[in-house]
Coordinates of N, CA and C and ligand atoms in Angstrom, one line a residue:
X275 N -40.3 -62.0 -84.9 CA -40.5 -61.4 -83.5 C -39.3 -61.4 -82.7
X276 N -39.0 -60.3 -82.0 CA -37.8 -60.4 -81.2 C -38.1 -60.8 -79.8
X277 N -37.2 -61.5 -79.2 CA -37.5 -62.0 -77.8 C -37.5 -60.8 -76.8
X278 N -38.4 -60.9 -75.8 CA -38.4 -59.7 -74.8 C -37.1 -59.7 -74.1
X279 N -36.6 -58.5 -74.0 CA -35.3 -58.4 -73.2 C -35.6 -57.6 -71.9
X280 N -35.1 -58.1 -70.8 CA -35.4 -57.4 -69.5 C -34.9 -56.0 -69.6
X281 N -35.6 -55.0 -69.0 CA -35.1 -53.6 -69.0 C -33.8 -53.5 -68.2
X282 N -33.0 -52.5 -68.5 CA -31.7 -52.3 -67.8 C -32.0 -51.7 -66.4
X283 N -31.4 -52.2 -65.4 CA -31.6 -51.6 -64.1 C -30.9 -50.2 -64.1
X284 N -31.6 -49.2 -63.5 CA -31.2 -47.8 -63.6 C -29.7 -47.6 -63.2
X285 N -29.3 -48.3 -62.2 CA -27.9 -48.1 -61.7 C -26.9 -48.7 -62.7
X286 N -27.3 -49.4 -63.7 CA -26.4 -49.9 -64.7 C -26.4 -49.2 -66.0
X287 N -27.2 -48.1 -66.0 CA -27.2 -47.2 -67.2 C -26.0 -46.2 -67.1
X288 N -25.2 -46.2 -68.1 CA -24.1 -45.2 -68.1 C -24.6 -43.8 -68.0
X289 N -24.0 -42.9 -67.2 CA -24.4 -41.5 -67.1 C -24.0 -40.8 -68.3
X290 N -22.8 -41.1 -68.8 CA -22.2 -40.3 -69.9 C -21.8 -41.3 -71.0
X291 N -22.4 -41.2 -72.2 CA -22.0 -42.0 -73.3 C -21.4 -41.1 -74.4
X292 N -20.3 -41.5 -75.0 CA -19.7 -40.7 -76.1 C -19.6 -41.6 -77.3
X293 N -19.9 -41.0 -78.5 CA -20.0 -41.9 -79.7 C -19.2 -41.3 -80.8
X294 N -18.3 -42.1 -81.4 CA -17.6 -41.8 -82.6 C -18.5 -42.4 -83.8
X295 N -19.1 -41.5 -84.5 CA -20.1 -41.9 -85.5 C -19.3 -42.1 -86.8
X296 N -18.8 -43.3 -87.0 CA -17.9 -43.5 -88.2 C -18.5 -44.5 -89.2
X297 N -18.3 -44.3 -90.4 CA -18.6 -45.2 -91.5 C -19.6 -44.7 -92.5
X298 N -19.9 -43.4 -92.5 CA -20.9 -42.9 -93.4 C -20.4 -43.0 -94.9
X299 N -19.1 -42.8 -95.1 CA -18.5 -42.8 -96.4 C -18.6 -44.2 -97.0
X300 N -18.2 -45.2 -96.2 CA -18.2 -46.6 -96.6 C -19.6 -47.1 -96.9
X301 N -20.5 -46.6 -96.1 CA -21.9 -47.0 -96.3 C -22.4 -46.6 -97.6
X302 N -22.1 -45.3 -98.0 CA -22.5 -44.8 -99.3 C -21.8 -45.5 -100.4
X303 N -20.5 -45.8 -100.2 CA -19.7 -46.5 -101.3 C -20.3 -47.8 -101.5
X304 N -20.7 -48.6 -100.5 CA -21.4 -49.9 -100.7 C -22.6 -49.8 -101.6
X305 N -23.2 -48.6 -101.6 CA -24.4 -48.4 -102.4 C -24.2 -47.7 -103.7
X306 N -22.9 -47.5 -104.0 CA -22.4 -46.8 -105.2 C -23.0 -45.4 -105.2
X307 N -23.0 -44.8 -104.1 CA -23.5 -43.4 -104.0 C -22.4 -42.5 -103.5
X308 N -22.5 -41.2 -103.7 CA -21.5 -40.3 -103.1 C -21.5 -40.2 -101.6
X309 N -20.4 -39.8 -101.0 CA -20.2 -39.8 -99.6 C -21.3 -39.0 -98.9
X310 N -21.8 -37.9 -99.6 CA -22.9 -37.0 -99.1 C -24.1 -37.9 -98.7
X311 N -24.4 -38.9 -99.5 CA -25.5 -39.7 -99.2 C -25.4 -40.4 -97.9
X312 N -24.2 -40.8 -97.6 CA -23.9 -41.4 -96.3 C -24.1 -40.5 -95.1
X313 N -23.6 -39.2 -95.3 CA -23.7 -38.2 -94.3 C -25.2 -37.9 -94.0
X314 N -26.0 -37.8 -95.0 CA -27.4 -37.6 -94.8 C -28.0 -38.7 -94.0
X315 N -27.7 -39.9 -94.4 CA -28.2 -41.1 -93.6 C -27.7 -41.0 -92.2
X316 N -26.5 -40.6 -92.0 CA -25.9 -40.5 -90.7 C -26.7 -39.6 -89.7
X317 N -27.2 -38.5 -90.3 CA -28.0 -37.6 -89.5 C -29.3 -38.3 -88.9
X318 N -29.8 -39.2 -89.7 CA -31.0 -39.9 -89.3 C -30.6 -40.9 -88.1
X319 N -29.5 -41.5 -88.2 CA -29.0 -42.4 -87.1 C -28.8 -41.6 -85.9
X320 N -28.2 -40.4 -86.0 CA -28.0 -39.5 -84.8 C -29.3 -39.2 -84.1
X321 N -30.3 -38.9 -84.9 CA -31.6 -38.6 -84.3 C -32.1 -39.8 -83.5
X322 N -32.0 -41.0 -84.1 CA -32.5 -42.2 -83.4 C -31.7 -42.5 -82.1
X323 N -30.4 -42.2 -82.2 CA -29.6 -42.5 -81.0 C -29.8 -41.5 -79.9
X324 N -30.1 -40.2 -80.3 CA -30.4 -39.2 -79.2 C -31.7 -39.6 -78.5
X325 N -32.6 -40.1 -79.3 CA -33.9 -40.5 -78.7 C -33.7 -41.7 -77.8
X326 N -32.9 -42.7 -78.2 CA -32.7 -43.9 -77.5 C -32.0 -43.6 -76.2
X327 N -31.0 -42.7 -76.3 CA -30.2 -42.3 -75.1 C -31.1 -41.6 -74.0
X328 N -31.9 -40.7 -74.5 CA -32.8 -40.0 -73.7 C -33.8 -41.0 -73.0
X329 N -34.4 -41.9 -73.8 CA -35.4 -42.9 -73.3 C -34.7 -43.8 -72.2
X330 N -33.4 -44.1 -72.4 CA -32.8 -45.0 -71.5 C -32.3 -44.4 -70.2
X331 N -32.4 -43.1 -70.2 CA -32.0 -42.4 -68.9 C -30.6 -42.0 -68.9
X332 N -29.9 -42.0 -70.0 CA -28.5 -41.5 -70.1 C -28.6 -40.0 -69.8
X333 N -27.6 -39.4 -69.0 CA -27.7 -38.0 -68.7 C -27.0 -37.1 -69.7
X334 N -25.8 -37.6 -70.2 CA -25.0 -36.9 -71.1 C -24.6 -37.8 -72.3
X335 N -24.9 -37.2 -73.5 CA -24.5 -37.9 -74.7 C -23.6 -37.0 -75.5
X336 N -22.4 -37.5 -75.8 CA -21.4 -36.7 -76.6 C -21.2 -37.3 -77.9
X337 N -21.5 -36.6 -79.0 CA -21.4 -37.2 -80.4 C -20.3 -36.5 -81.2
X338 N -19.4 -37.3 -81.7 CA -18.3 -36.7 -82.5 C -18.8 -36.5 -83.9
X339 N -19.0 -35.3 -84.3 CA -19.5 -35.0 -85.6 C -18.4 -34.5 -86.6
X340 N -17.4 -33.9 -86.1 CA -16.4 -33.3 -87.0 C -15.1 -33.1 -86.2
X341 N -14.0 -33.8 -86.6 CA -12.8 -33.6 -85.8 C -11.9 -32.5 -86.4
X342 N -10.9 -32.1 -85.7 CA -10.0 -31.0 -86.2 C -9.3 -31.6 -87.5
X343 N -9.0 -32.9 -87.4 CA -8.4 -33.5 -88.6 C -9.3 -33.6 -89.8
X344 N -10.6 -33.6 -89.6 CA -11.5 -33.6 -90.7 C -11.5 -32.4 -91.6
X345 N -10.8 -31.3 -91.1 CA -10.6 -30.1 -92.0 C -9.8 -30.5 -93.2
X346 N -9.0 -31.6 -93.1 CA -8.1 -32.0 -94.2 C -8.9 -32.8 -95.3
X347 N -10.2 -33.0 -95.1 CA -10.9 -33.6 -96.2 C -11.1 -32.7 -97.4
X348 N -11.5 -33.3 -98.6 CA -11.7 -32.4 -99.7 C -12.7 -31.3 -99.4
X349 N -12.4 -30.1 -99.9 CA -13.2 -28.9 -99.7 C -14.7 -29.1 -99.9
X350 N -15.0 -29.9 -100.9 CA -16.4 -30.2 -101.2 C -17.1 -30.9 -100.1
X351 N -16.4 -31.9 -99.5 CA -17.0 -32.7 -98.4 C -17.1 -31.8 -97.2
X352 N -16.1 -31.0 -96.9 CA -16.2 -30.1 -95.7 C -17.4 -29.2 -95.9
X353 N -17.5 -28.6 -97.0 CA -18.6 -27.6 -97.1 C -20.0 -28.3 -97.1
X354 N -20.0 -29.5 -97.6 CA -21.3 -30.3 -97.5 C -21.6 -30.5 -96.1
X355 N -20.6 -30.9 -95.3 CA -20.9 -31.2 -93.9 C -21.3 -29.9 -93.1
X356 N -20.7 -28.8 -93.5 CA -21.1 -27.5 -92.8 C -22.6 -27.2 -93.1
X357 N -22.9 -27.4 -94.4 CA -24.3 -27.1 -94.8 C -25.3 -28.0 -94.0
X358 N -24.9 -29.3 -93.9 CA -25.7 -30.3 -93.3 C -25.9 -30.0 -91.8
X359 N -24.8 -29.4 -91.1 CA -24.9 -29.1 -89.7 C -26.0 -28.0 -89.6
X360 N -25.9 -26.9 -90.4 CA -26.8 -25.8 -90.3 C -28.2 -26.3 -90.5
X361 N -28.4 -27.1 -91.6 CA -29.7 -27.6 -91.9 C -30.3 -28.5 -90.8
X362 N -29.5 -29.3 -90.2 CA -29.9 -30.2 -89.2 C -30.3 -29.4 -87.9
X363 N -29.5 -28.5 -87.6 CA -29.8 -27.7 -86.4 C -31.1 -27.0 -86.5
X364 N -31.3 -26.3 -87.7 CA -32.6 -25.6 -87.9 C -33.7 -26.6 -87.8
X365 N -33.5 -27.8 -88.4 CA -34.7 -28.7 -88.5 C -35.0 -29.4 -87.1
X366 N -34.0 -29.6 -86.3 CA -34.1 -30.4 -85.1 C -34.5 -29.6 -83.9
X367 N -34.2 -28.3 -83.9 CA -34.3 -27.5 -82.6 C -35.7 -27.6 -82.0
X368 N -36.7 -27.6 -82.8 CA -38.1 -27.6 -82.2 C -38.4 -28.9 -81.4
X369 N -38.1 -30.0 -82.1 CA -38.4 -31.3 -81.4 C -37.5 -31.5 -80.2
X370 N -36.3 -31.1 -80.3 CA -35.4 -31.3 -79.2 C -35.8 -30.4 -78.0
X371 N -36.3 -29.2 -78.3 CA -36.8 -28.3 -77.2 C -38.0 -29.0 -76.5
X372 N -38.8 -29.6 -77.4 CA -40.0 -30.3 -76.8 C -39.5 -31.4 -75.9
X373 N -38.4 -32.1 -76.2 CA -37.9 -33.2 -75.4 C -37.0 -32.7 -74.3
X374 N -36.9 -31.4 -74.1 CA -36.1 -30.8 -73.0 C -34.6 -31.1 -73.2
X375 N -34.1 -31.3 -74.4 CA -32.7 -31.6 -74.6 C -31.9 -30.3 -74.4
X376 N -30.8 -30.3 -73.7 CA -29.9 -29.2 -73.6 C -28.7 -29.4 -74.5
X377 N -28.5 -28.5 -75.4 CA -27.4 -28.6 -76.4 C -26.2 -27.9 -76.0
X378 N -25.0 -28.5 -76.3 CA -23.8 -27.8 -76.1 C -22.9 -28.2 -77.3
X379 N -22.1 -27.3 -77.8 CA -21.1 -27.6 -78.9 C -19.7 -27.4 -78.3
X380 N -18.9 -28.5 -78.5 CA -17.6 -28.4 -78.0 C -16.6 -28.5 -79.1
X381 N -15.5 -27.7 -79.0 CA -14.5 -27.7 -80.0 C -14.0 -26.3 -80.3
X382 N -13.1 -26.2 -81.3 CA -12.6 -24.9 -81.7 C -13.4 -24.4 -82.9
X383 N -14.2 -23.4 -82.7 CA -15.2 -23.1 -83.7 C -14.9 -21.9 -84.6
X384 N -13.7 -21.2 -84.3 CA -13.5 -20.0 -85.0 C -13.4 -20.1 -86.5
X385 N -13.0 -21.3 -87.0 CA -12.9 -21.4 -88.5 C -14.3 -21.8 -89.1
X386 N -15.3 -22.0 -88.3 CA -16.6 -22.4 -88.9 C -17.3 -21.2 -89.6
X387 N -18.2 -21.5 -90.5 CA -18.9 -20.4 -91.2 C -19.6 -19.6 -90.1
X388 N -19.6 -18.2 -90.2 CA -20.3 -17.4 -89.1 C -21.7 -17.8 -88.9
X389 N -22.4 -18.2 -89.9 CA -23.8 -18.6 -89.8 C -23.9 -19.8 -88.8
X390 N -23.0 -20.7 -89.0 CA -23.1 -21.9 -88.2 C -22.7 -21.6 -86.7
X391 N -21.7 -20.7 -86.6 CA -21.3 -20.3 -85.2 C -22.4 -19.6 -84.5
X392 N -23.1 -18.7 -85.2 CA -24.3 -18.0 -84.6 C -25.4 -19.0 -84.2
X393 N -25.6 -19.9 -85.1 CA -26.7 -20.9 -84.8 C -26.3 -21.8 -83.6
X394 N -25.1 -22.2 -83.5 CA -24.6 -23.0 -82.3 C -24.9 -22.2 -81.0
X395 N -24.5 -20.9 -81.1 CA -24.6 -20.1 -79.9 C -26.1 -19.9 -79.5
X396 N -26.9 -19.7 -80.6 CA -28.4 -19.5 -80.3 C -29.0 -20.8 -79.7
X397 N -28.6 -21.9 -80.3 CA -29.2 -23.2 -79.8 C -28.8 -23.4 -78.4
X398 N -27.6 -23.1 -78.1 CA -27.1 -23.3 -76.7 C -27.9 -22.4 -75.7
X399 N -28.0 -21.1 -76.1 CA -28.7 -20.2 -75.3 C -30.2 -20.6 -75.1
X400 N -30.8 -21.0 -76.2 CA -32.2 -21.3 -76.2 C -32.5 -22.5 -75.3
X401 N -31.5 -23.5 -75.2 CA -31.8 -24.8 -74.6 C -31.1 -24.9 -73.2
X402 N -30.5 -23.8 -72.8 CA -29.6 -24.0 -71.6 C -30.4 -24.4 -70.3
X403 N -31.6 -24.0 -70.2 CA -32.4 -24.3 -69.0 C -33.2 -25.6 -69.1
X404 N -33.0 -26.3 -70.2 CA -33.8 -27.6 -70.4 C -33.2 -28.6 -69.4
X405 N -34.1 -29.5 -68.9 CA -33.7 -30.4 -67.9 C -33.6 -31.9 -68.3
X406 N -33.6 -32.1 -69.6 CA -33.5 -33.5 -70.1 C -32.1 -33.8 -70.4
X407 N -31.9 -34.7 -71.5 CA -30.6 -35.1 -71.9 C -29.7 -33.9 -72.2
X408 N -28.4 -34.0 -71.7 CA -27.4 -33.0 -72.2 C -26.7 -33.6 -73.4
X409 N -26.9 -32.9 -74.5 CA -26.3 -33.4 -75.8 C -25.1 -32.5 -76.2
X410 N -24.0 -33.1 -76.2 CA -22.7 -32.4 -76.6 C -22.4 -32.8 -78.0
X411 N -22.3 -31.8 -78.9 CA -21.9 -32.1 -80.2 C -20.5 -31.7 -80.4
X412 N -19.6 -32.6 -80.6 CA -18.2 -32.3 -80.8 C -17.9 -31.9 -82.3
X413 N -17.7 -30.7 -82.5 CA -17.4 -30.2 -83.9 C -16.1 -29.4 -83.9
X414 N -15.2 -29.6 -84.8 CA -13.9 -28.9 -84.7 C -13.2 -29.3 -83.4
X415 N -13.5 -30.5 -82.9 CA -13.0 -30.9 -81.7 C -11.7 -31.8 -81.8
X416 N -10.8 -31.6 -80.9 CA -9.6 -32.5 -80.8 C -9.3 -32.7 -79.4
X417 N -9.1 -33.9 -78.9 CA -8.7 -34.2 -77.5 C -7.5 -33.5 -77.1
X418 N -6.5 -33.4 -78.0 CA -5.2 -32.8 -77.6 C -5.4 -31.3 -77.4
X419 N -6.2 -30.7 -78.4 CA -6.5 -29.3 -78.3 C -7.2 -29.0 -76.9
X420 N -8.2 -29.8 -76.5 CA -8.9 -29.6 -75.3 C -8.0 -29.5 -74.1
X421 N -7.1 -30.5 -74.0 CA -6.2 -30.5 -72.9 C -5.3 -29.3 -72.9
X422 N -4.8 -29.0 -74.1 CA -3.9 -27.8 -74.2 C -4.6 -26.5 -73.9
X423 N -5.8 -26.4 -74.3 CA -6.5 -25.1 -74.0 C -6.8 -25.0 -72.5
X424 N -7.1 -26.1 -71.9 CA -7.4 -26.1 -70.5 C -6.1 -25.8 -69.7
X425 N -5.0 -26.4 -70.1 CA -3.7 -26.1 -69.4 C -3.3 -24.6 -69.6
X426 N -3.5 -24.1 -70.8 CA -3.1 -22.7 -71.1 C -3.9 -21.8 -70.2
X427 N -5.2 -22.1 -70.1 CA -6.1 -21.2 -69.3 C -5.7 -21.2 -67.8
X428 N -5.3 -22.4 -67.3 CA -4.9 -22.5 -66.0 C -3.7 -21.7 -65.7
X429 N -2.7 -21.8 -66.7 CA -1.5 -21.0 -66.5 C -1.8 -19.5 -66.6
X430 N -2.6 -19.1 -67.6 CA -3.0 -17.7 -67.7 C -3.6 -17.1 -66.4
X431 N -4.3 -18.0 -65.7 CA -4.9 -17.6 -64.4 C -3.9 -17.7 -63.2
X432 N -2.6 -18.0 -63.6 CA -1.6 -18.0 -62.5 C -1.5 -19.3 -61.7
X433 N -2.2 -20.3 -62.3 CA -2.2 -21.6 -61.6 C -1.2 -22.6 -62.1
X434 N -0.8 -23.6 -61.3 CA 0.0 -24.7 -61.8 C -1.0 -25.6 -62.6
X435 N -0.7 -26.0 -63.8 CA -1.6 -26.9 -64.5 C -1.7 -28.3 -64.0
X436 N -2.2 -28.4 -62.7 CA -2.4 -29.7 -62.1 C -3.5 -30.5 -62.8
X437 N -3.7 -31.8 -62.5 CA -4.8 -32.5 -63.1 C -6.1 -31.9 -62.7
X438 N -6.2 -31.4 -61.5 CA -7.5 -30.8 -61.1 C -7.8 -29.5 -61.8
X439 N -6.7 -28.7 -62.0 CA -6.8 -27.4 -62.7 C -7.2 -27.6 -64.1
X440 N -6.6 -28.6 -64.8 CA -6.9 -28.9 -66.2 C -8.3 -29.4 -66.3
X441 N -8.7 -30.4 -65.5 CA -10.0 -31.0 -65.5 C -11.1 -30.0 -65.4
X442 N -10.9 -29.0 -64.6 CA -11.9 -28.0 -64.3 C -12.0 -27.0 -65.5
X443 N -11.1 -27.1 -66.5 CA -11.1 -26.2 -67.6 C -11.3 -26.9 -69.0
X444 N -11.5 -28.2 -68.9 CA -11.8 -28.9 -70.2 C -13.2 -28.4 -70.6
X445 N -13.5 -28.7 -71.9 CA -14.8 -28.2 -72.4 C -16.0 -29.0 -71.7
X446 N -15.7 -30.1 -71.1 CA -16.7 -30.9 -70.4 C -16.7 -30.7 -68.9
X447 N -16.0 -29.6 -68.4 CA -16.0 -29.4 -67.0 C -17.3 -29.4 -66.4
X448 N -17.4 -30.1 -65.2 CA -18.7 -30.1 -64.5 C -19.6 -31.3 -64.9
X449 N -19.3 -31.9 -66.0 CA -20.1 -33.1 -66.4 C -19.4 -34.4 -65.9
X450 N -20.2 -35.5 -65.8 CA -19.6 -36.7 -65.4 C -18.6 -37.2 -66.4
X451 N -17.6 -38.0 -66.0 CA -16.6 -38.5 -67.0 C -17.4 -39.5 -67.9
X452 N -16.8 -39.8 -69.0 CA -17.4 -40.8 -69.9 C -17.4 -42.2 -69.3
X453 N -18.5 -42.8 -69.3 CA -18.6 -44.2 -68.8 C -18.5 -45.2 -69.9
X454 N -19.1 -44.9 -71.1 CA -19.1 -45.8 -72.2 C -18.8 -45.0 -73.5
X455 N -17.8 -45.5 -74.2 CA -17.5 -44.9 -75.5 C -17.8 -45.9 -76.6
X456 N -18.6 -45.5 -77.6 CA -19.0 -46.4 -78.7 C -18.4 -45.9 -79.9
X457 N -17.7 -46.8 -80.7 CA -17.2 -46.4 -82.0 C -17.8 -47.4 -83.0
X458 N -18.6 -46.8 -84.0 CA -19.1 -47.7 -85.1 C -18.1 -47.7 -86.2
X459 N -18.3 -48.6 -87.2 CA -17.5 -48.6 -88.4 C -16.2 -49.4 -88.4
X460 N -16.0 -50.1 -87.3 CA -15.0 -51.2 -87.3 C -13.6 -50.7 -87.0
X461 N -13.3 -49.4 -86.9 CA -11.9 -49.0 -86.6 C -11.6 -49.1 -85.1
X462 N -10.5 -49.6 -84.7 CA -10.1 -49.7 -83.3 C -9.2 -48.6 -82.9
X463 N -9.7 -47.4 -82.9 CA -8.9 -46.2 -82.4 C -9.8 -45.1 -81.9
X464 N -9.1 -44.1 -81.3 CA -9.8 -43.0 -80.6 C -9.9 -41.8 -81.5
X465 N -8.9 -41.7 -82.5 CA -9.0 -40.6 -83.5 C -9.1 -39.2 -82.8
X466 N -8.3 -39.0 -81.7 CA -8.2 -37.7 -81.1 C -9.5 -37.2 -80.5
X467 N -10.4 -38.1 -80.1 CA -11.7 -37.8 -79.5 C -11.3 -37.4 -78.0
X468 N -12.2 -37.6 -77.1 CA -12.0 -37.1 -75.7 C -10.9 -37.9 -75.0
X469 N -9.7 -37.5 -75.1 CA -8.6 -38.3 -74.6 C -8.6 -38.3 -73.0
X470 N -8.8 -37.2 -72.4 CA -8.7 -37.1 -71.0 C -10.0 -37.8 -70.4
X471 N -11.1 -37.4 -71.0 CA -12.4 -37.9 -70.4 C -12.6 -39.4 -70.6
X472 N -11.8 -40.0 -71.4 CA -12.0 -41.5 -71.7 C -11.2 -42.3 -70.7
X473 N -10.5 -41.7 -69.8 CA -9.5 -42.4 -69.0 C -10.0 -43.8 -68.5
X474 N -11.2 -43.8 -67.9 CA -11.8 -45.0 -67.4 C -13.1 -45.4 -68.1
X475 N -13.2 -45.0 -69.3 CA -14.4 -45.4 -70.0 C -14.3 -46.9 -70.4
X476 N -15.5 -47.5 -70.5 CA -15.5 -48.8 -71.2 C -15.6 -48.6 -72.7
X477 N -14.8 -49.3 -73.5 CA -14.8 -49.0 -74.9 C -15.5 -50.1 -75.7
X478 N -16.4 -49.7 -76.5 CA -17.3 -50.6 -77.3 C -17.1 -50.3 -78.7
X479 N -16.5 -51.3 -79.5 CA -16.3 -51.1 -80.9 C -17.2 -52.0 -81.6
X480 N -17.9 -51.5 -82.7 CA -18.7 -52.5 -83.5 C -18.5 -52.2 -85.0
X481 N -18.7 -53.2 -85.7 CA -18.5 -53.2 -87.2 C -19.6 -52.4 -87.9
X482 N -20.8 -52.3 -87.3 CA -21.9 -51.6 -87.9 C -21.5 -50.2 -88.4
X483 N -21.8 -49.9 -89.6 CA -21.5 -48.6 -90.1 C -22.6 -47.6 -89.5
X484 N -22.1 -46.4 -89.3 CA -23.0 -45.4 -88.6 C -24.4 -45.4 -89.1
X485 N -24.6 -45.3 -90.4 CA -26.0 -45.1 -90.9 C -26.9 -46.3 -90.6
X486 N -26.3 -47.5 -90.3 CA -27.1 -48.7 -89.9 C -27.2 -48.8 -88.4
X487 N -26.7 -47.9 -87.7 CA -26.8 -48.0 -86.2 C -28.0 -47.3 -85.7
X488 N -28.8 -48.0 -84.9 CA -30.1 -47.4 -84.5 C -30.3 -47.7 -83.0
X489 N -31.6 -47.6 -82.6 CA -31.8 -47.7 -81.1 C -31.5 -49.2 -80.6
X490 N -31.7 -50.2 -81.5 CA -31.5 -51.5 -81.0 C -30.0 -51.8 -80.8
X491 N -29.2 -51.2 -81.7 CA -27.7 -51.4 -81.6 C -27.2 -50.6 -80.4
X492 N -27.9 -49.4 -80.1 CA -27.5 -48.6 -79.0 C -27.8 -49.4 -77.7
X493 N -29.0 -50.0 -77.6 CA -29.4 -50.7 -76.4 C -28.4 -51.9 -76.2
X494 N -28.0 -52.5 -77.3 CA -27.1 -53.6 -77.2 C -25.8 -53.2 -76.6
X495 N -25.3 -52.0 -76.9 CA -24.1 -51.4 -76.3 C -24.3 -51.2 -74.8
X496 N -25.5 -50.7 -74.5 CA -25.8 -50.4 -73.1 C -25.9 -51.7 -72.3
X497 N -26.4 -52.8 -72.9 CA -26.5 -54.1 -72.2 C -25.1 -54.6 -72.0
X498 N -24.2 -54.5 -73.0 CA -22.8 -54.9 -72.9 C -22.2 -54.1 -71.7
X499 N -22.4 -52.8 -71.6 CA -21.8 -52.0 -70.6 C -22.3 -52.5 -69.2
X500 N -23.6 -52.8 -69.1 CA -24.2 -53.2 -67.8 C -23.5 -54.5 -67.3
X501 N -22.9 -55.3 -68.2 CA -22.3 -56.5 -67.7 C -20.8 -56.3 -67.4
X502 N -20.3 -55.1 -67.6 CA -18.9 -54.9 -67.3 C -18.6 -54.7 -65.8
X503 N -17.4 -55.2 -65.4 CA -17.0 -55.0 -64.0 C -16.0 -53.8 -64.1
X504 N -16.3 -52.7 -63.5 CA -15.4 -51.6 -63.5 C -14.6 -51.6 -62.2
X505 N -13.3 -51.4 -62.3 CA -12.5 -51.6 -61.0 C -11.8 -50.3 -60.7
X506 N -11.5 -49.4 -61.6 CA -10.8 -48.2 -61.4 C -9.5 -48.4 -60.6
X507 N -8.8 -49.4 -61.0 CA -7.5 -49.7 -60.4 C -7.5 -50.4 -59.1
X508 N -8.7 -50.7 -58.6 CA -8.8 -51.4 -57.3 C -8.9 -52.9 -57.5
X509 N -9.0 -53.6 -56.4 CA -9.2 -55.1 -56.5 C -10.7 -55.3 -56.6
X510 N -11.2 -56.4 -57.2 CA -12.6 -56.6 -57.3 C -13.3 -56.7 -55.9
X511 N -14.5 -56.2 -55.8 CA -15.2 -56.4 -54.5 C -15.4 -57.8 -54.2
X512 N -15.4 -58.2 -53.0 CA -15.6 -59.6 -52.6 C -17.0 -60.0 -52.9
X513 N -17.2 -61.2 -53.5 CA -18.6 -61.6 -53.9 C -19.4 -61.9 -52.7
Ligands
LIG1489 C1 -18.0 -40.3 -90.2 O1 -18.0 -41.1 -91.3 C2 -18.5 -38.9 -90.3 C3 -17.5 -37.8 -90.2 C4 -16.2 -38.0 -90.0 C5 -18.0 -36.5 -90.5 P1 -16.8 -41.0 -92.3 O2 -17.1 -39.9 -93.3 O3 -15.5 -41.0 -91.7 O4 -17.0 -42.4 -93.1 P2 -15.9 -43.5 -93.5 O5 -15.1 -43.7 -92.3 O6 -15.1 -42.8 -94.6 O7 -16.7 -44.6 -94.0
LIG1490 C1 -13.5 -39.8 -86.5 O1 -13.7 -40.4 -87.7 C2 -14.1 -38.5 -86.5 C3 -15.6 -38.4 -86.5 C4 -16.4 -39.4 -86.5 C5 -16.2 -37.1 -86.5 P1 -12.6 -40.4 -88.9 O2 -13.2 -41.1 -90.0 O3 -12.3 -39.0 -89.1 O4 -11.4 -41.1 -88.2 P2 -10.1 -41.8 -88.9 O5 -9.6 -40.8 -89.9 O6 -10.6 -43.0 -89.5 O7 -9.2 -42.1 -87.7
LIG1491 MG1 -14.2 -42.4 -91.0

């Protein structure tokens, strides 16, 4: 039996959580199975975490599913991941509509299979008026690309690429900044995820491989976050 844990006070729940879902390959390797086995298990973890975030009252959840650098993986793994994205989208859309989840896909999508691109656009259009969790799936995403595309657009509009002009053109424009970034799988790096948006995020790294990460681990990260003192460069408030 697990001990009862007091619920998190609403004002201590992060508004925006971003997750680097890492460790699928190692999880499969530990079981002497192909990497694909780990990616399939990873989809189940993603489902659990979306539900946990929604239940906890998180407003925005951004999940890193495929980086621009992941294009350099063997062709077989890339195409498996593409198929898995299509399959997962088709399978999940109904239940996520029921749960009022609003989907958005962030990244450079032109190299993705046309079927997947169409499915991403359809899912976004279908869910755009939902009022539950905003779920951002980062696919073909790179933090440097995001900043560069925002700056280029500002310049093309005849503006000076100031911090405000860039921020307003990032793929996350209009959403709250990331409060909590979680990376599973034990690596202590950002791997070109949301570079700008993580400026003042609290960073939570854990050894747990992504397929073993579930609602309890997610709540543990939220509890850790609730205990952090955020200063944003100021001096701490007097006790
Ligand atoms: C993360 O798991 C999933 C993707 C990058 C698509 P990995 O595939 O990177 O798993 P490890 O890091 O090799 O264990
Ligand atoms: C980061 O994981 C990207 C995703 C989880 C989608 P990687 O496994 O690609 O990162 P590195 O290569 O270990 O930095
Ligand atoms: Mg990895």
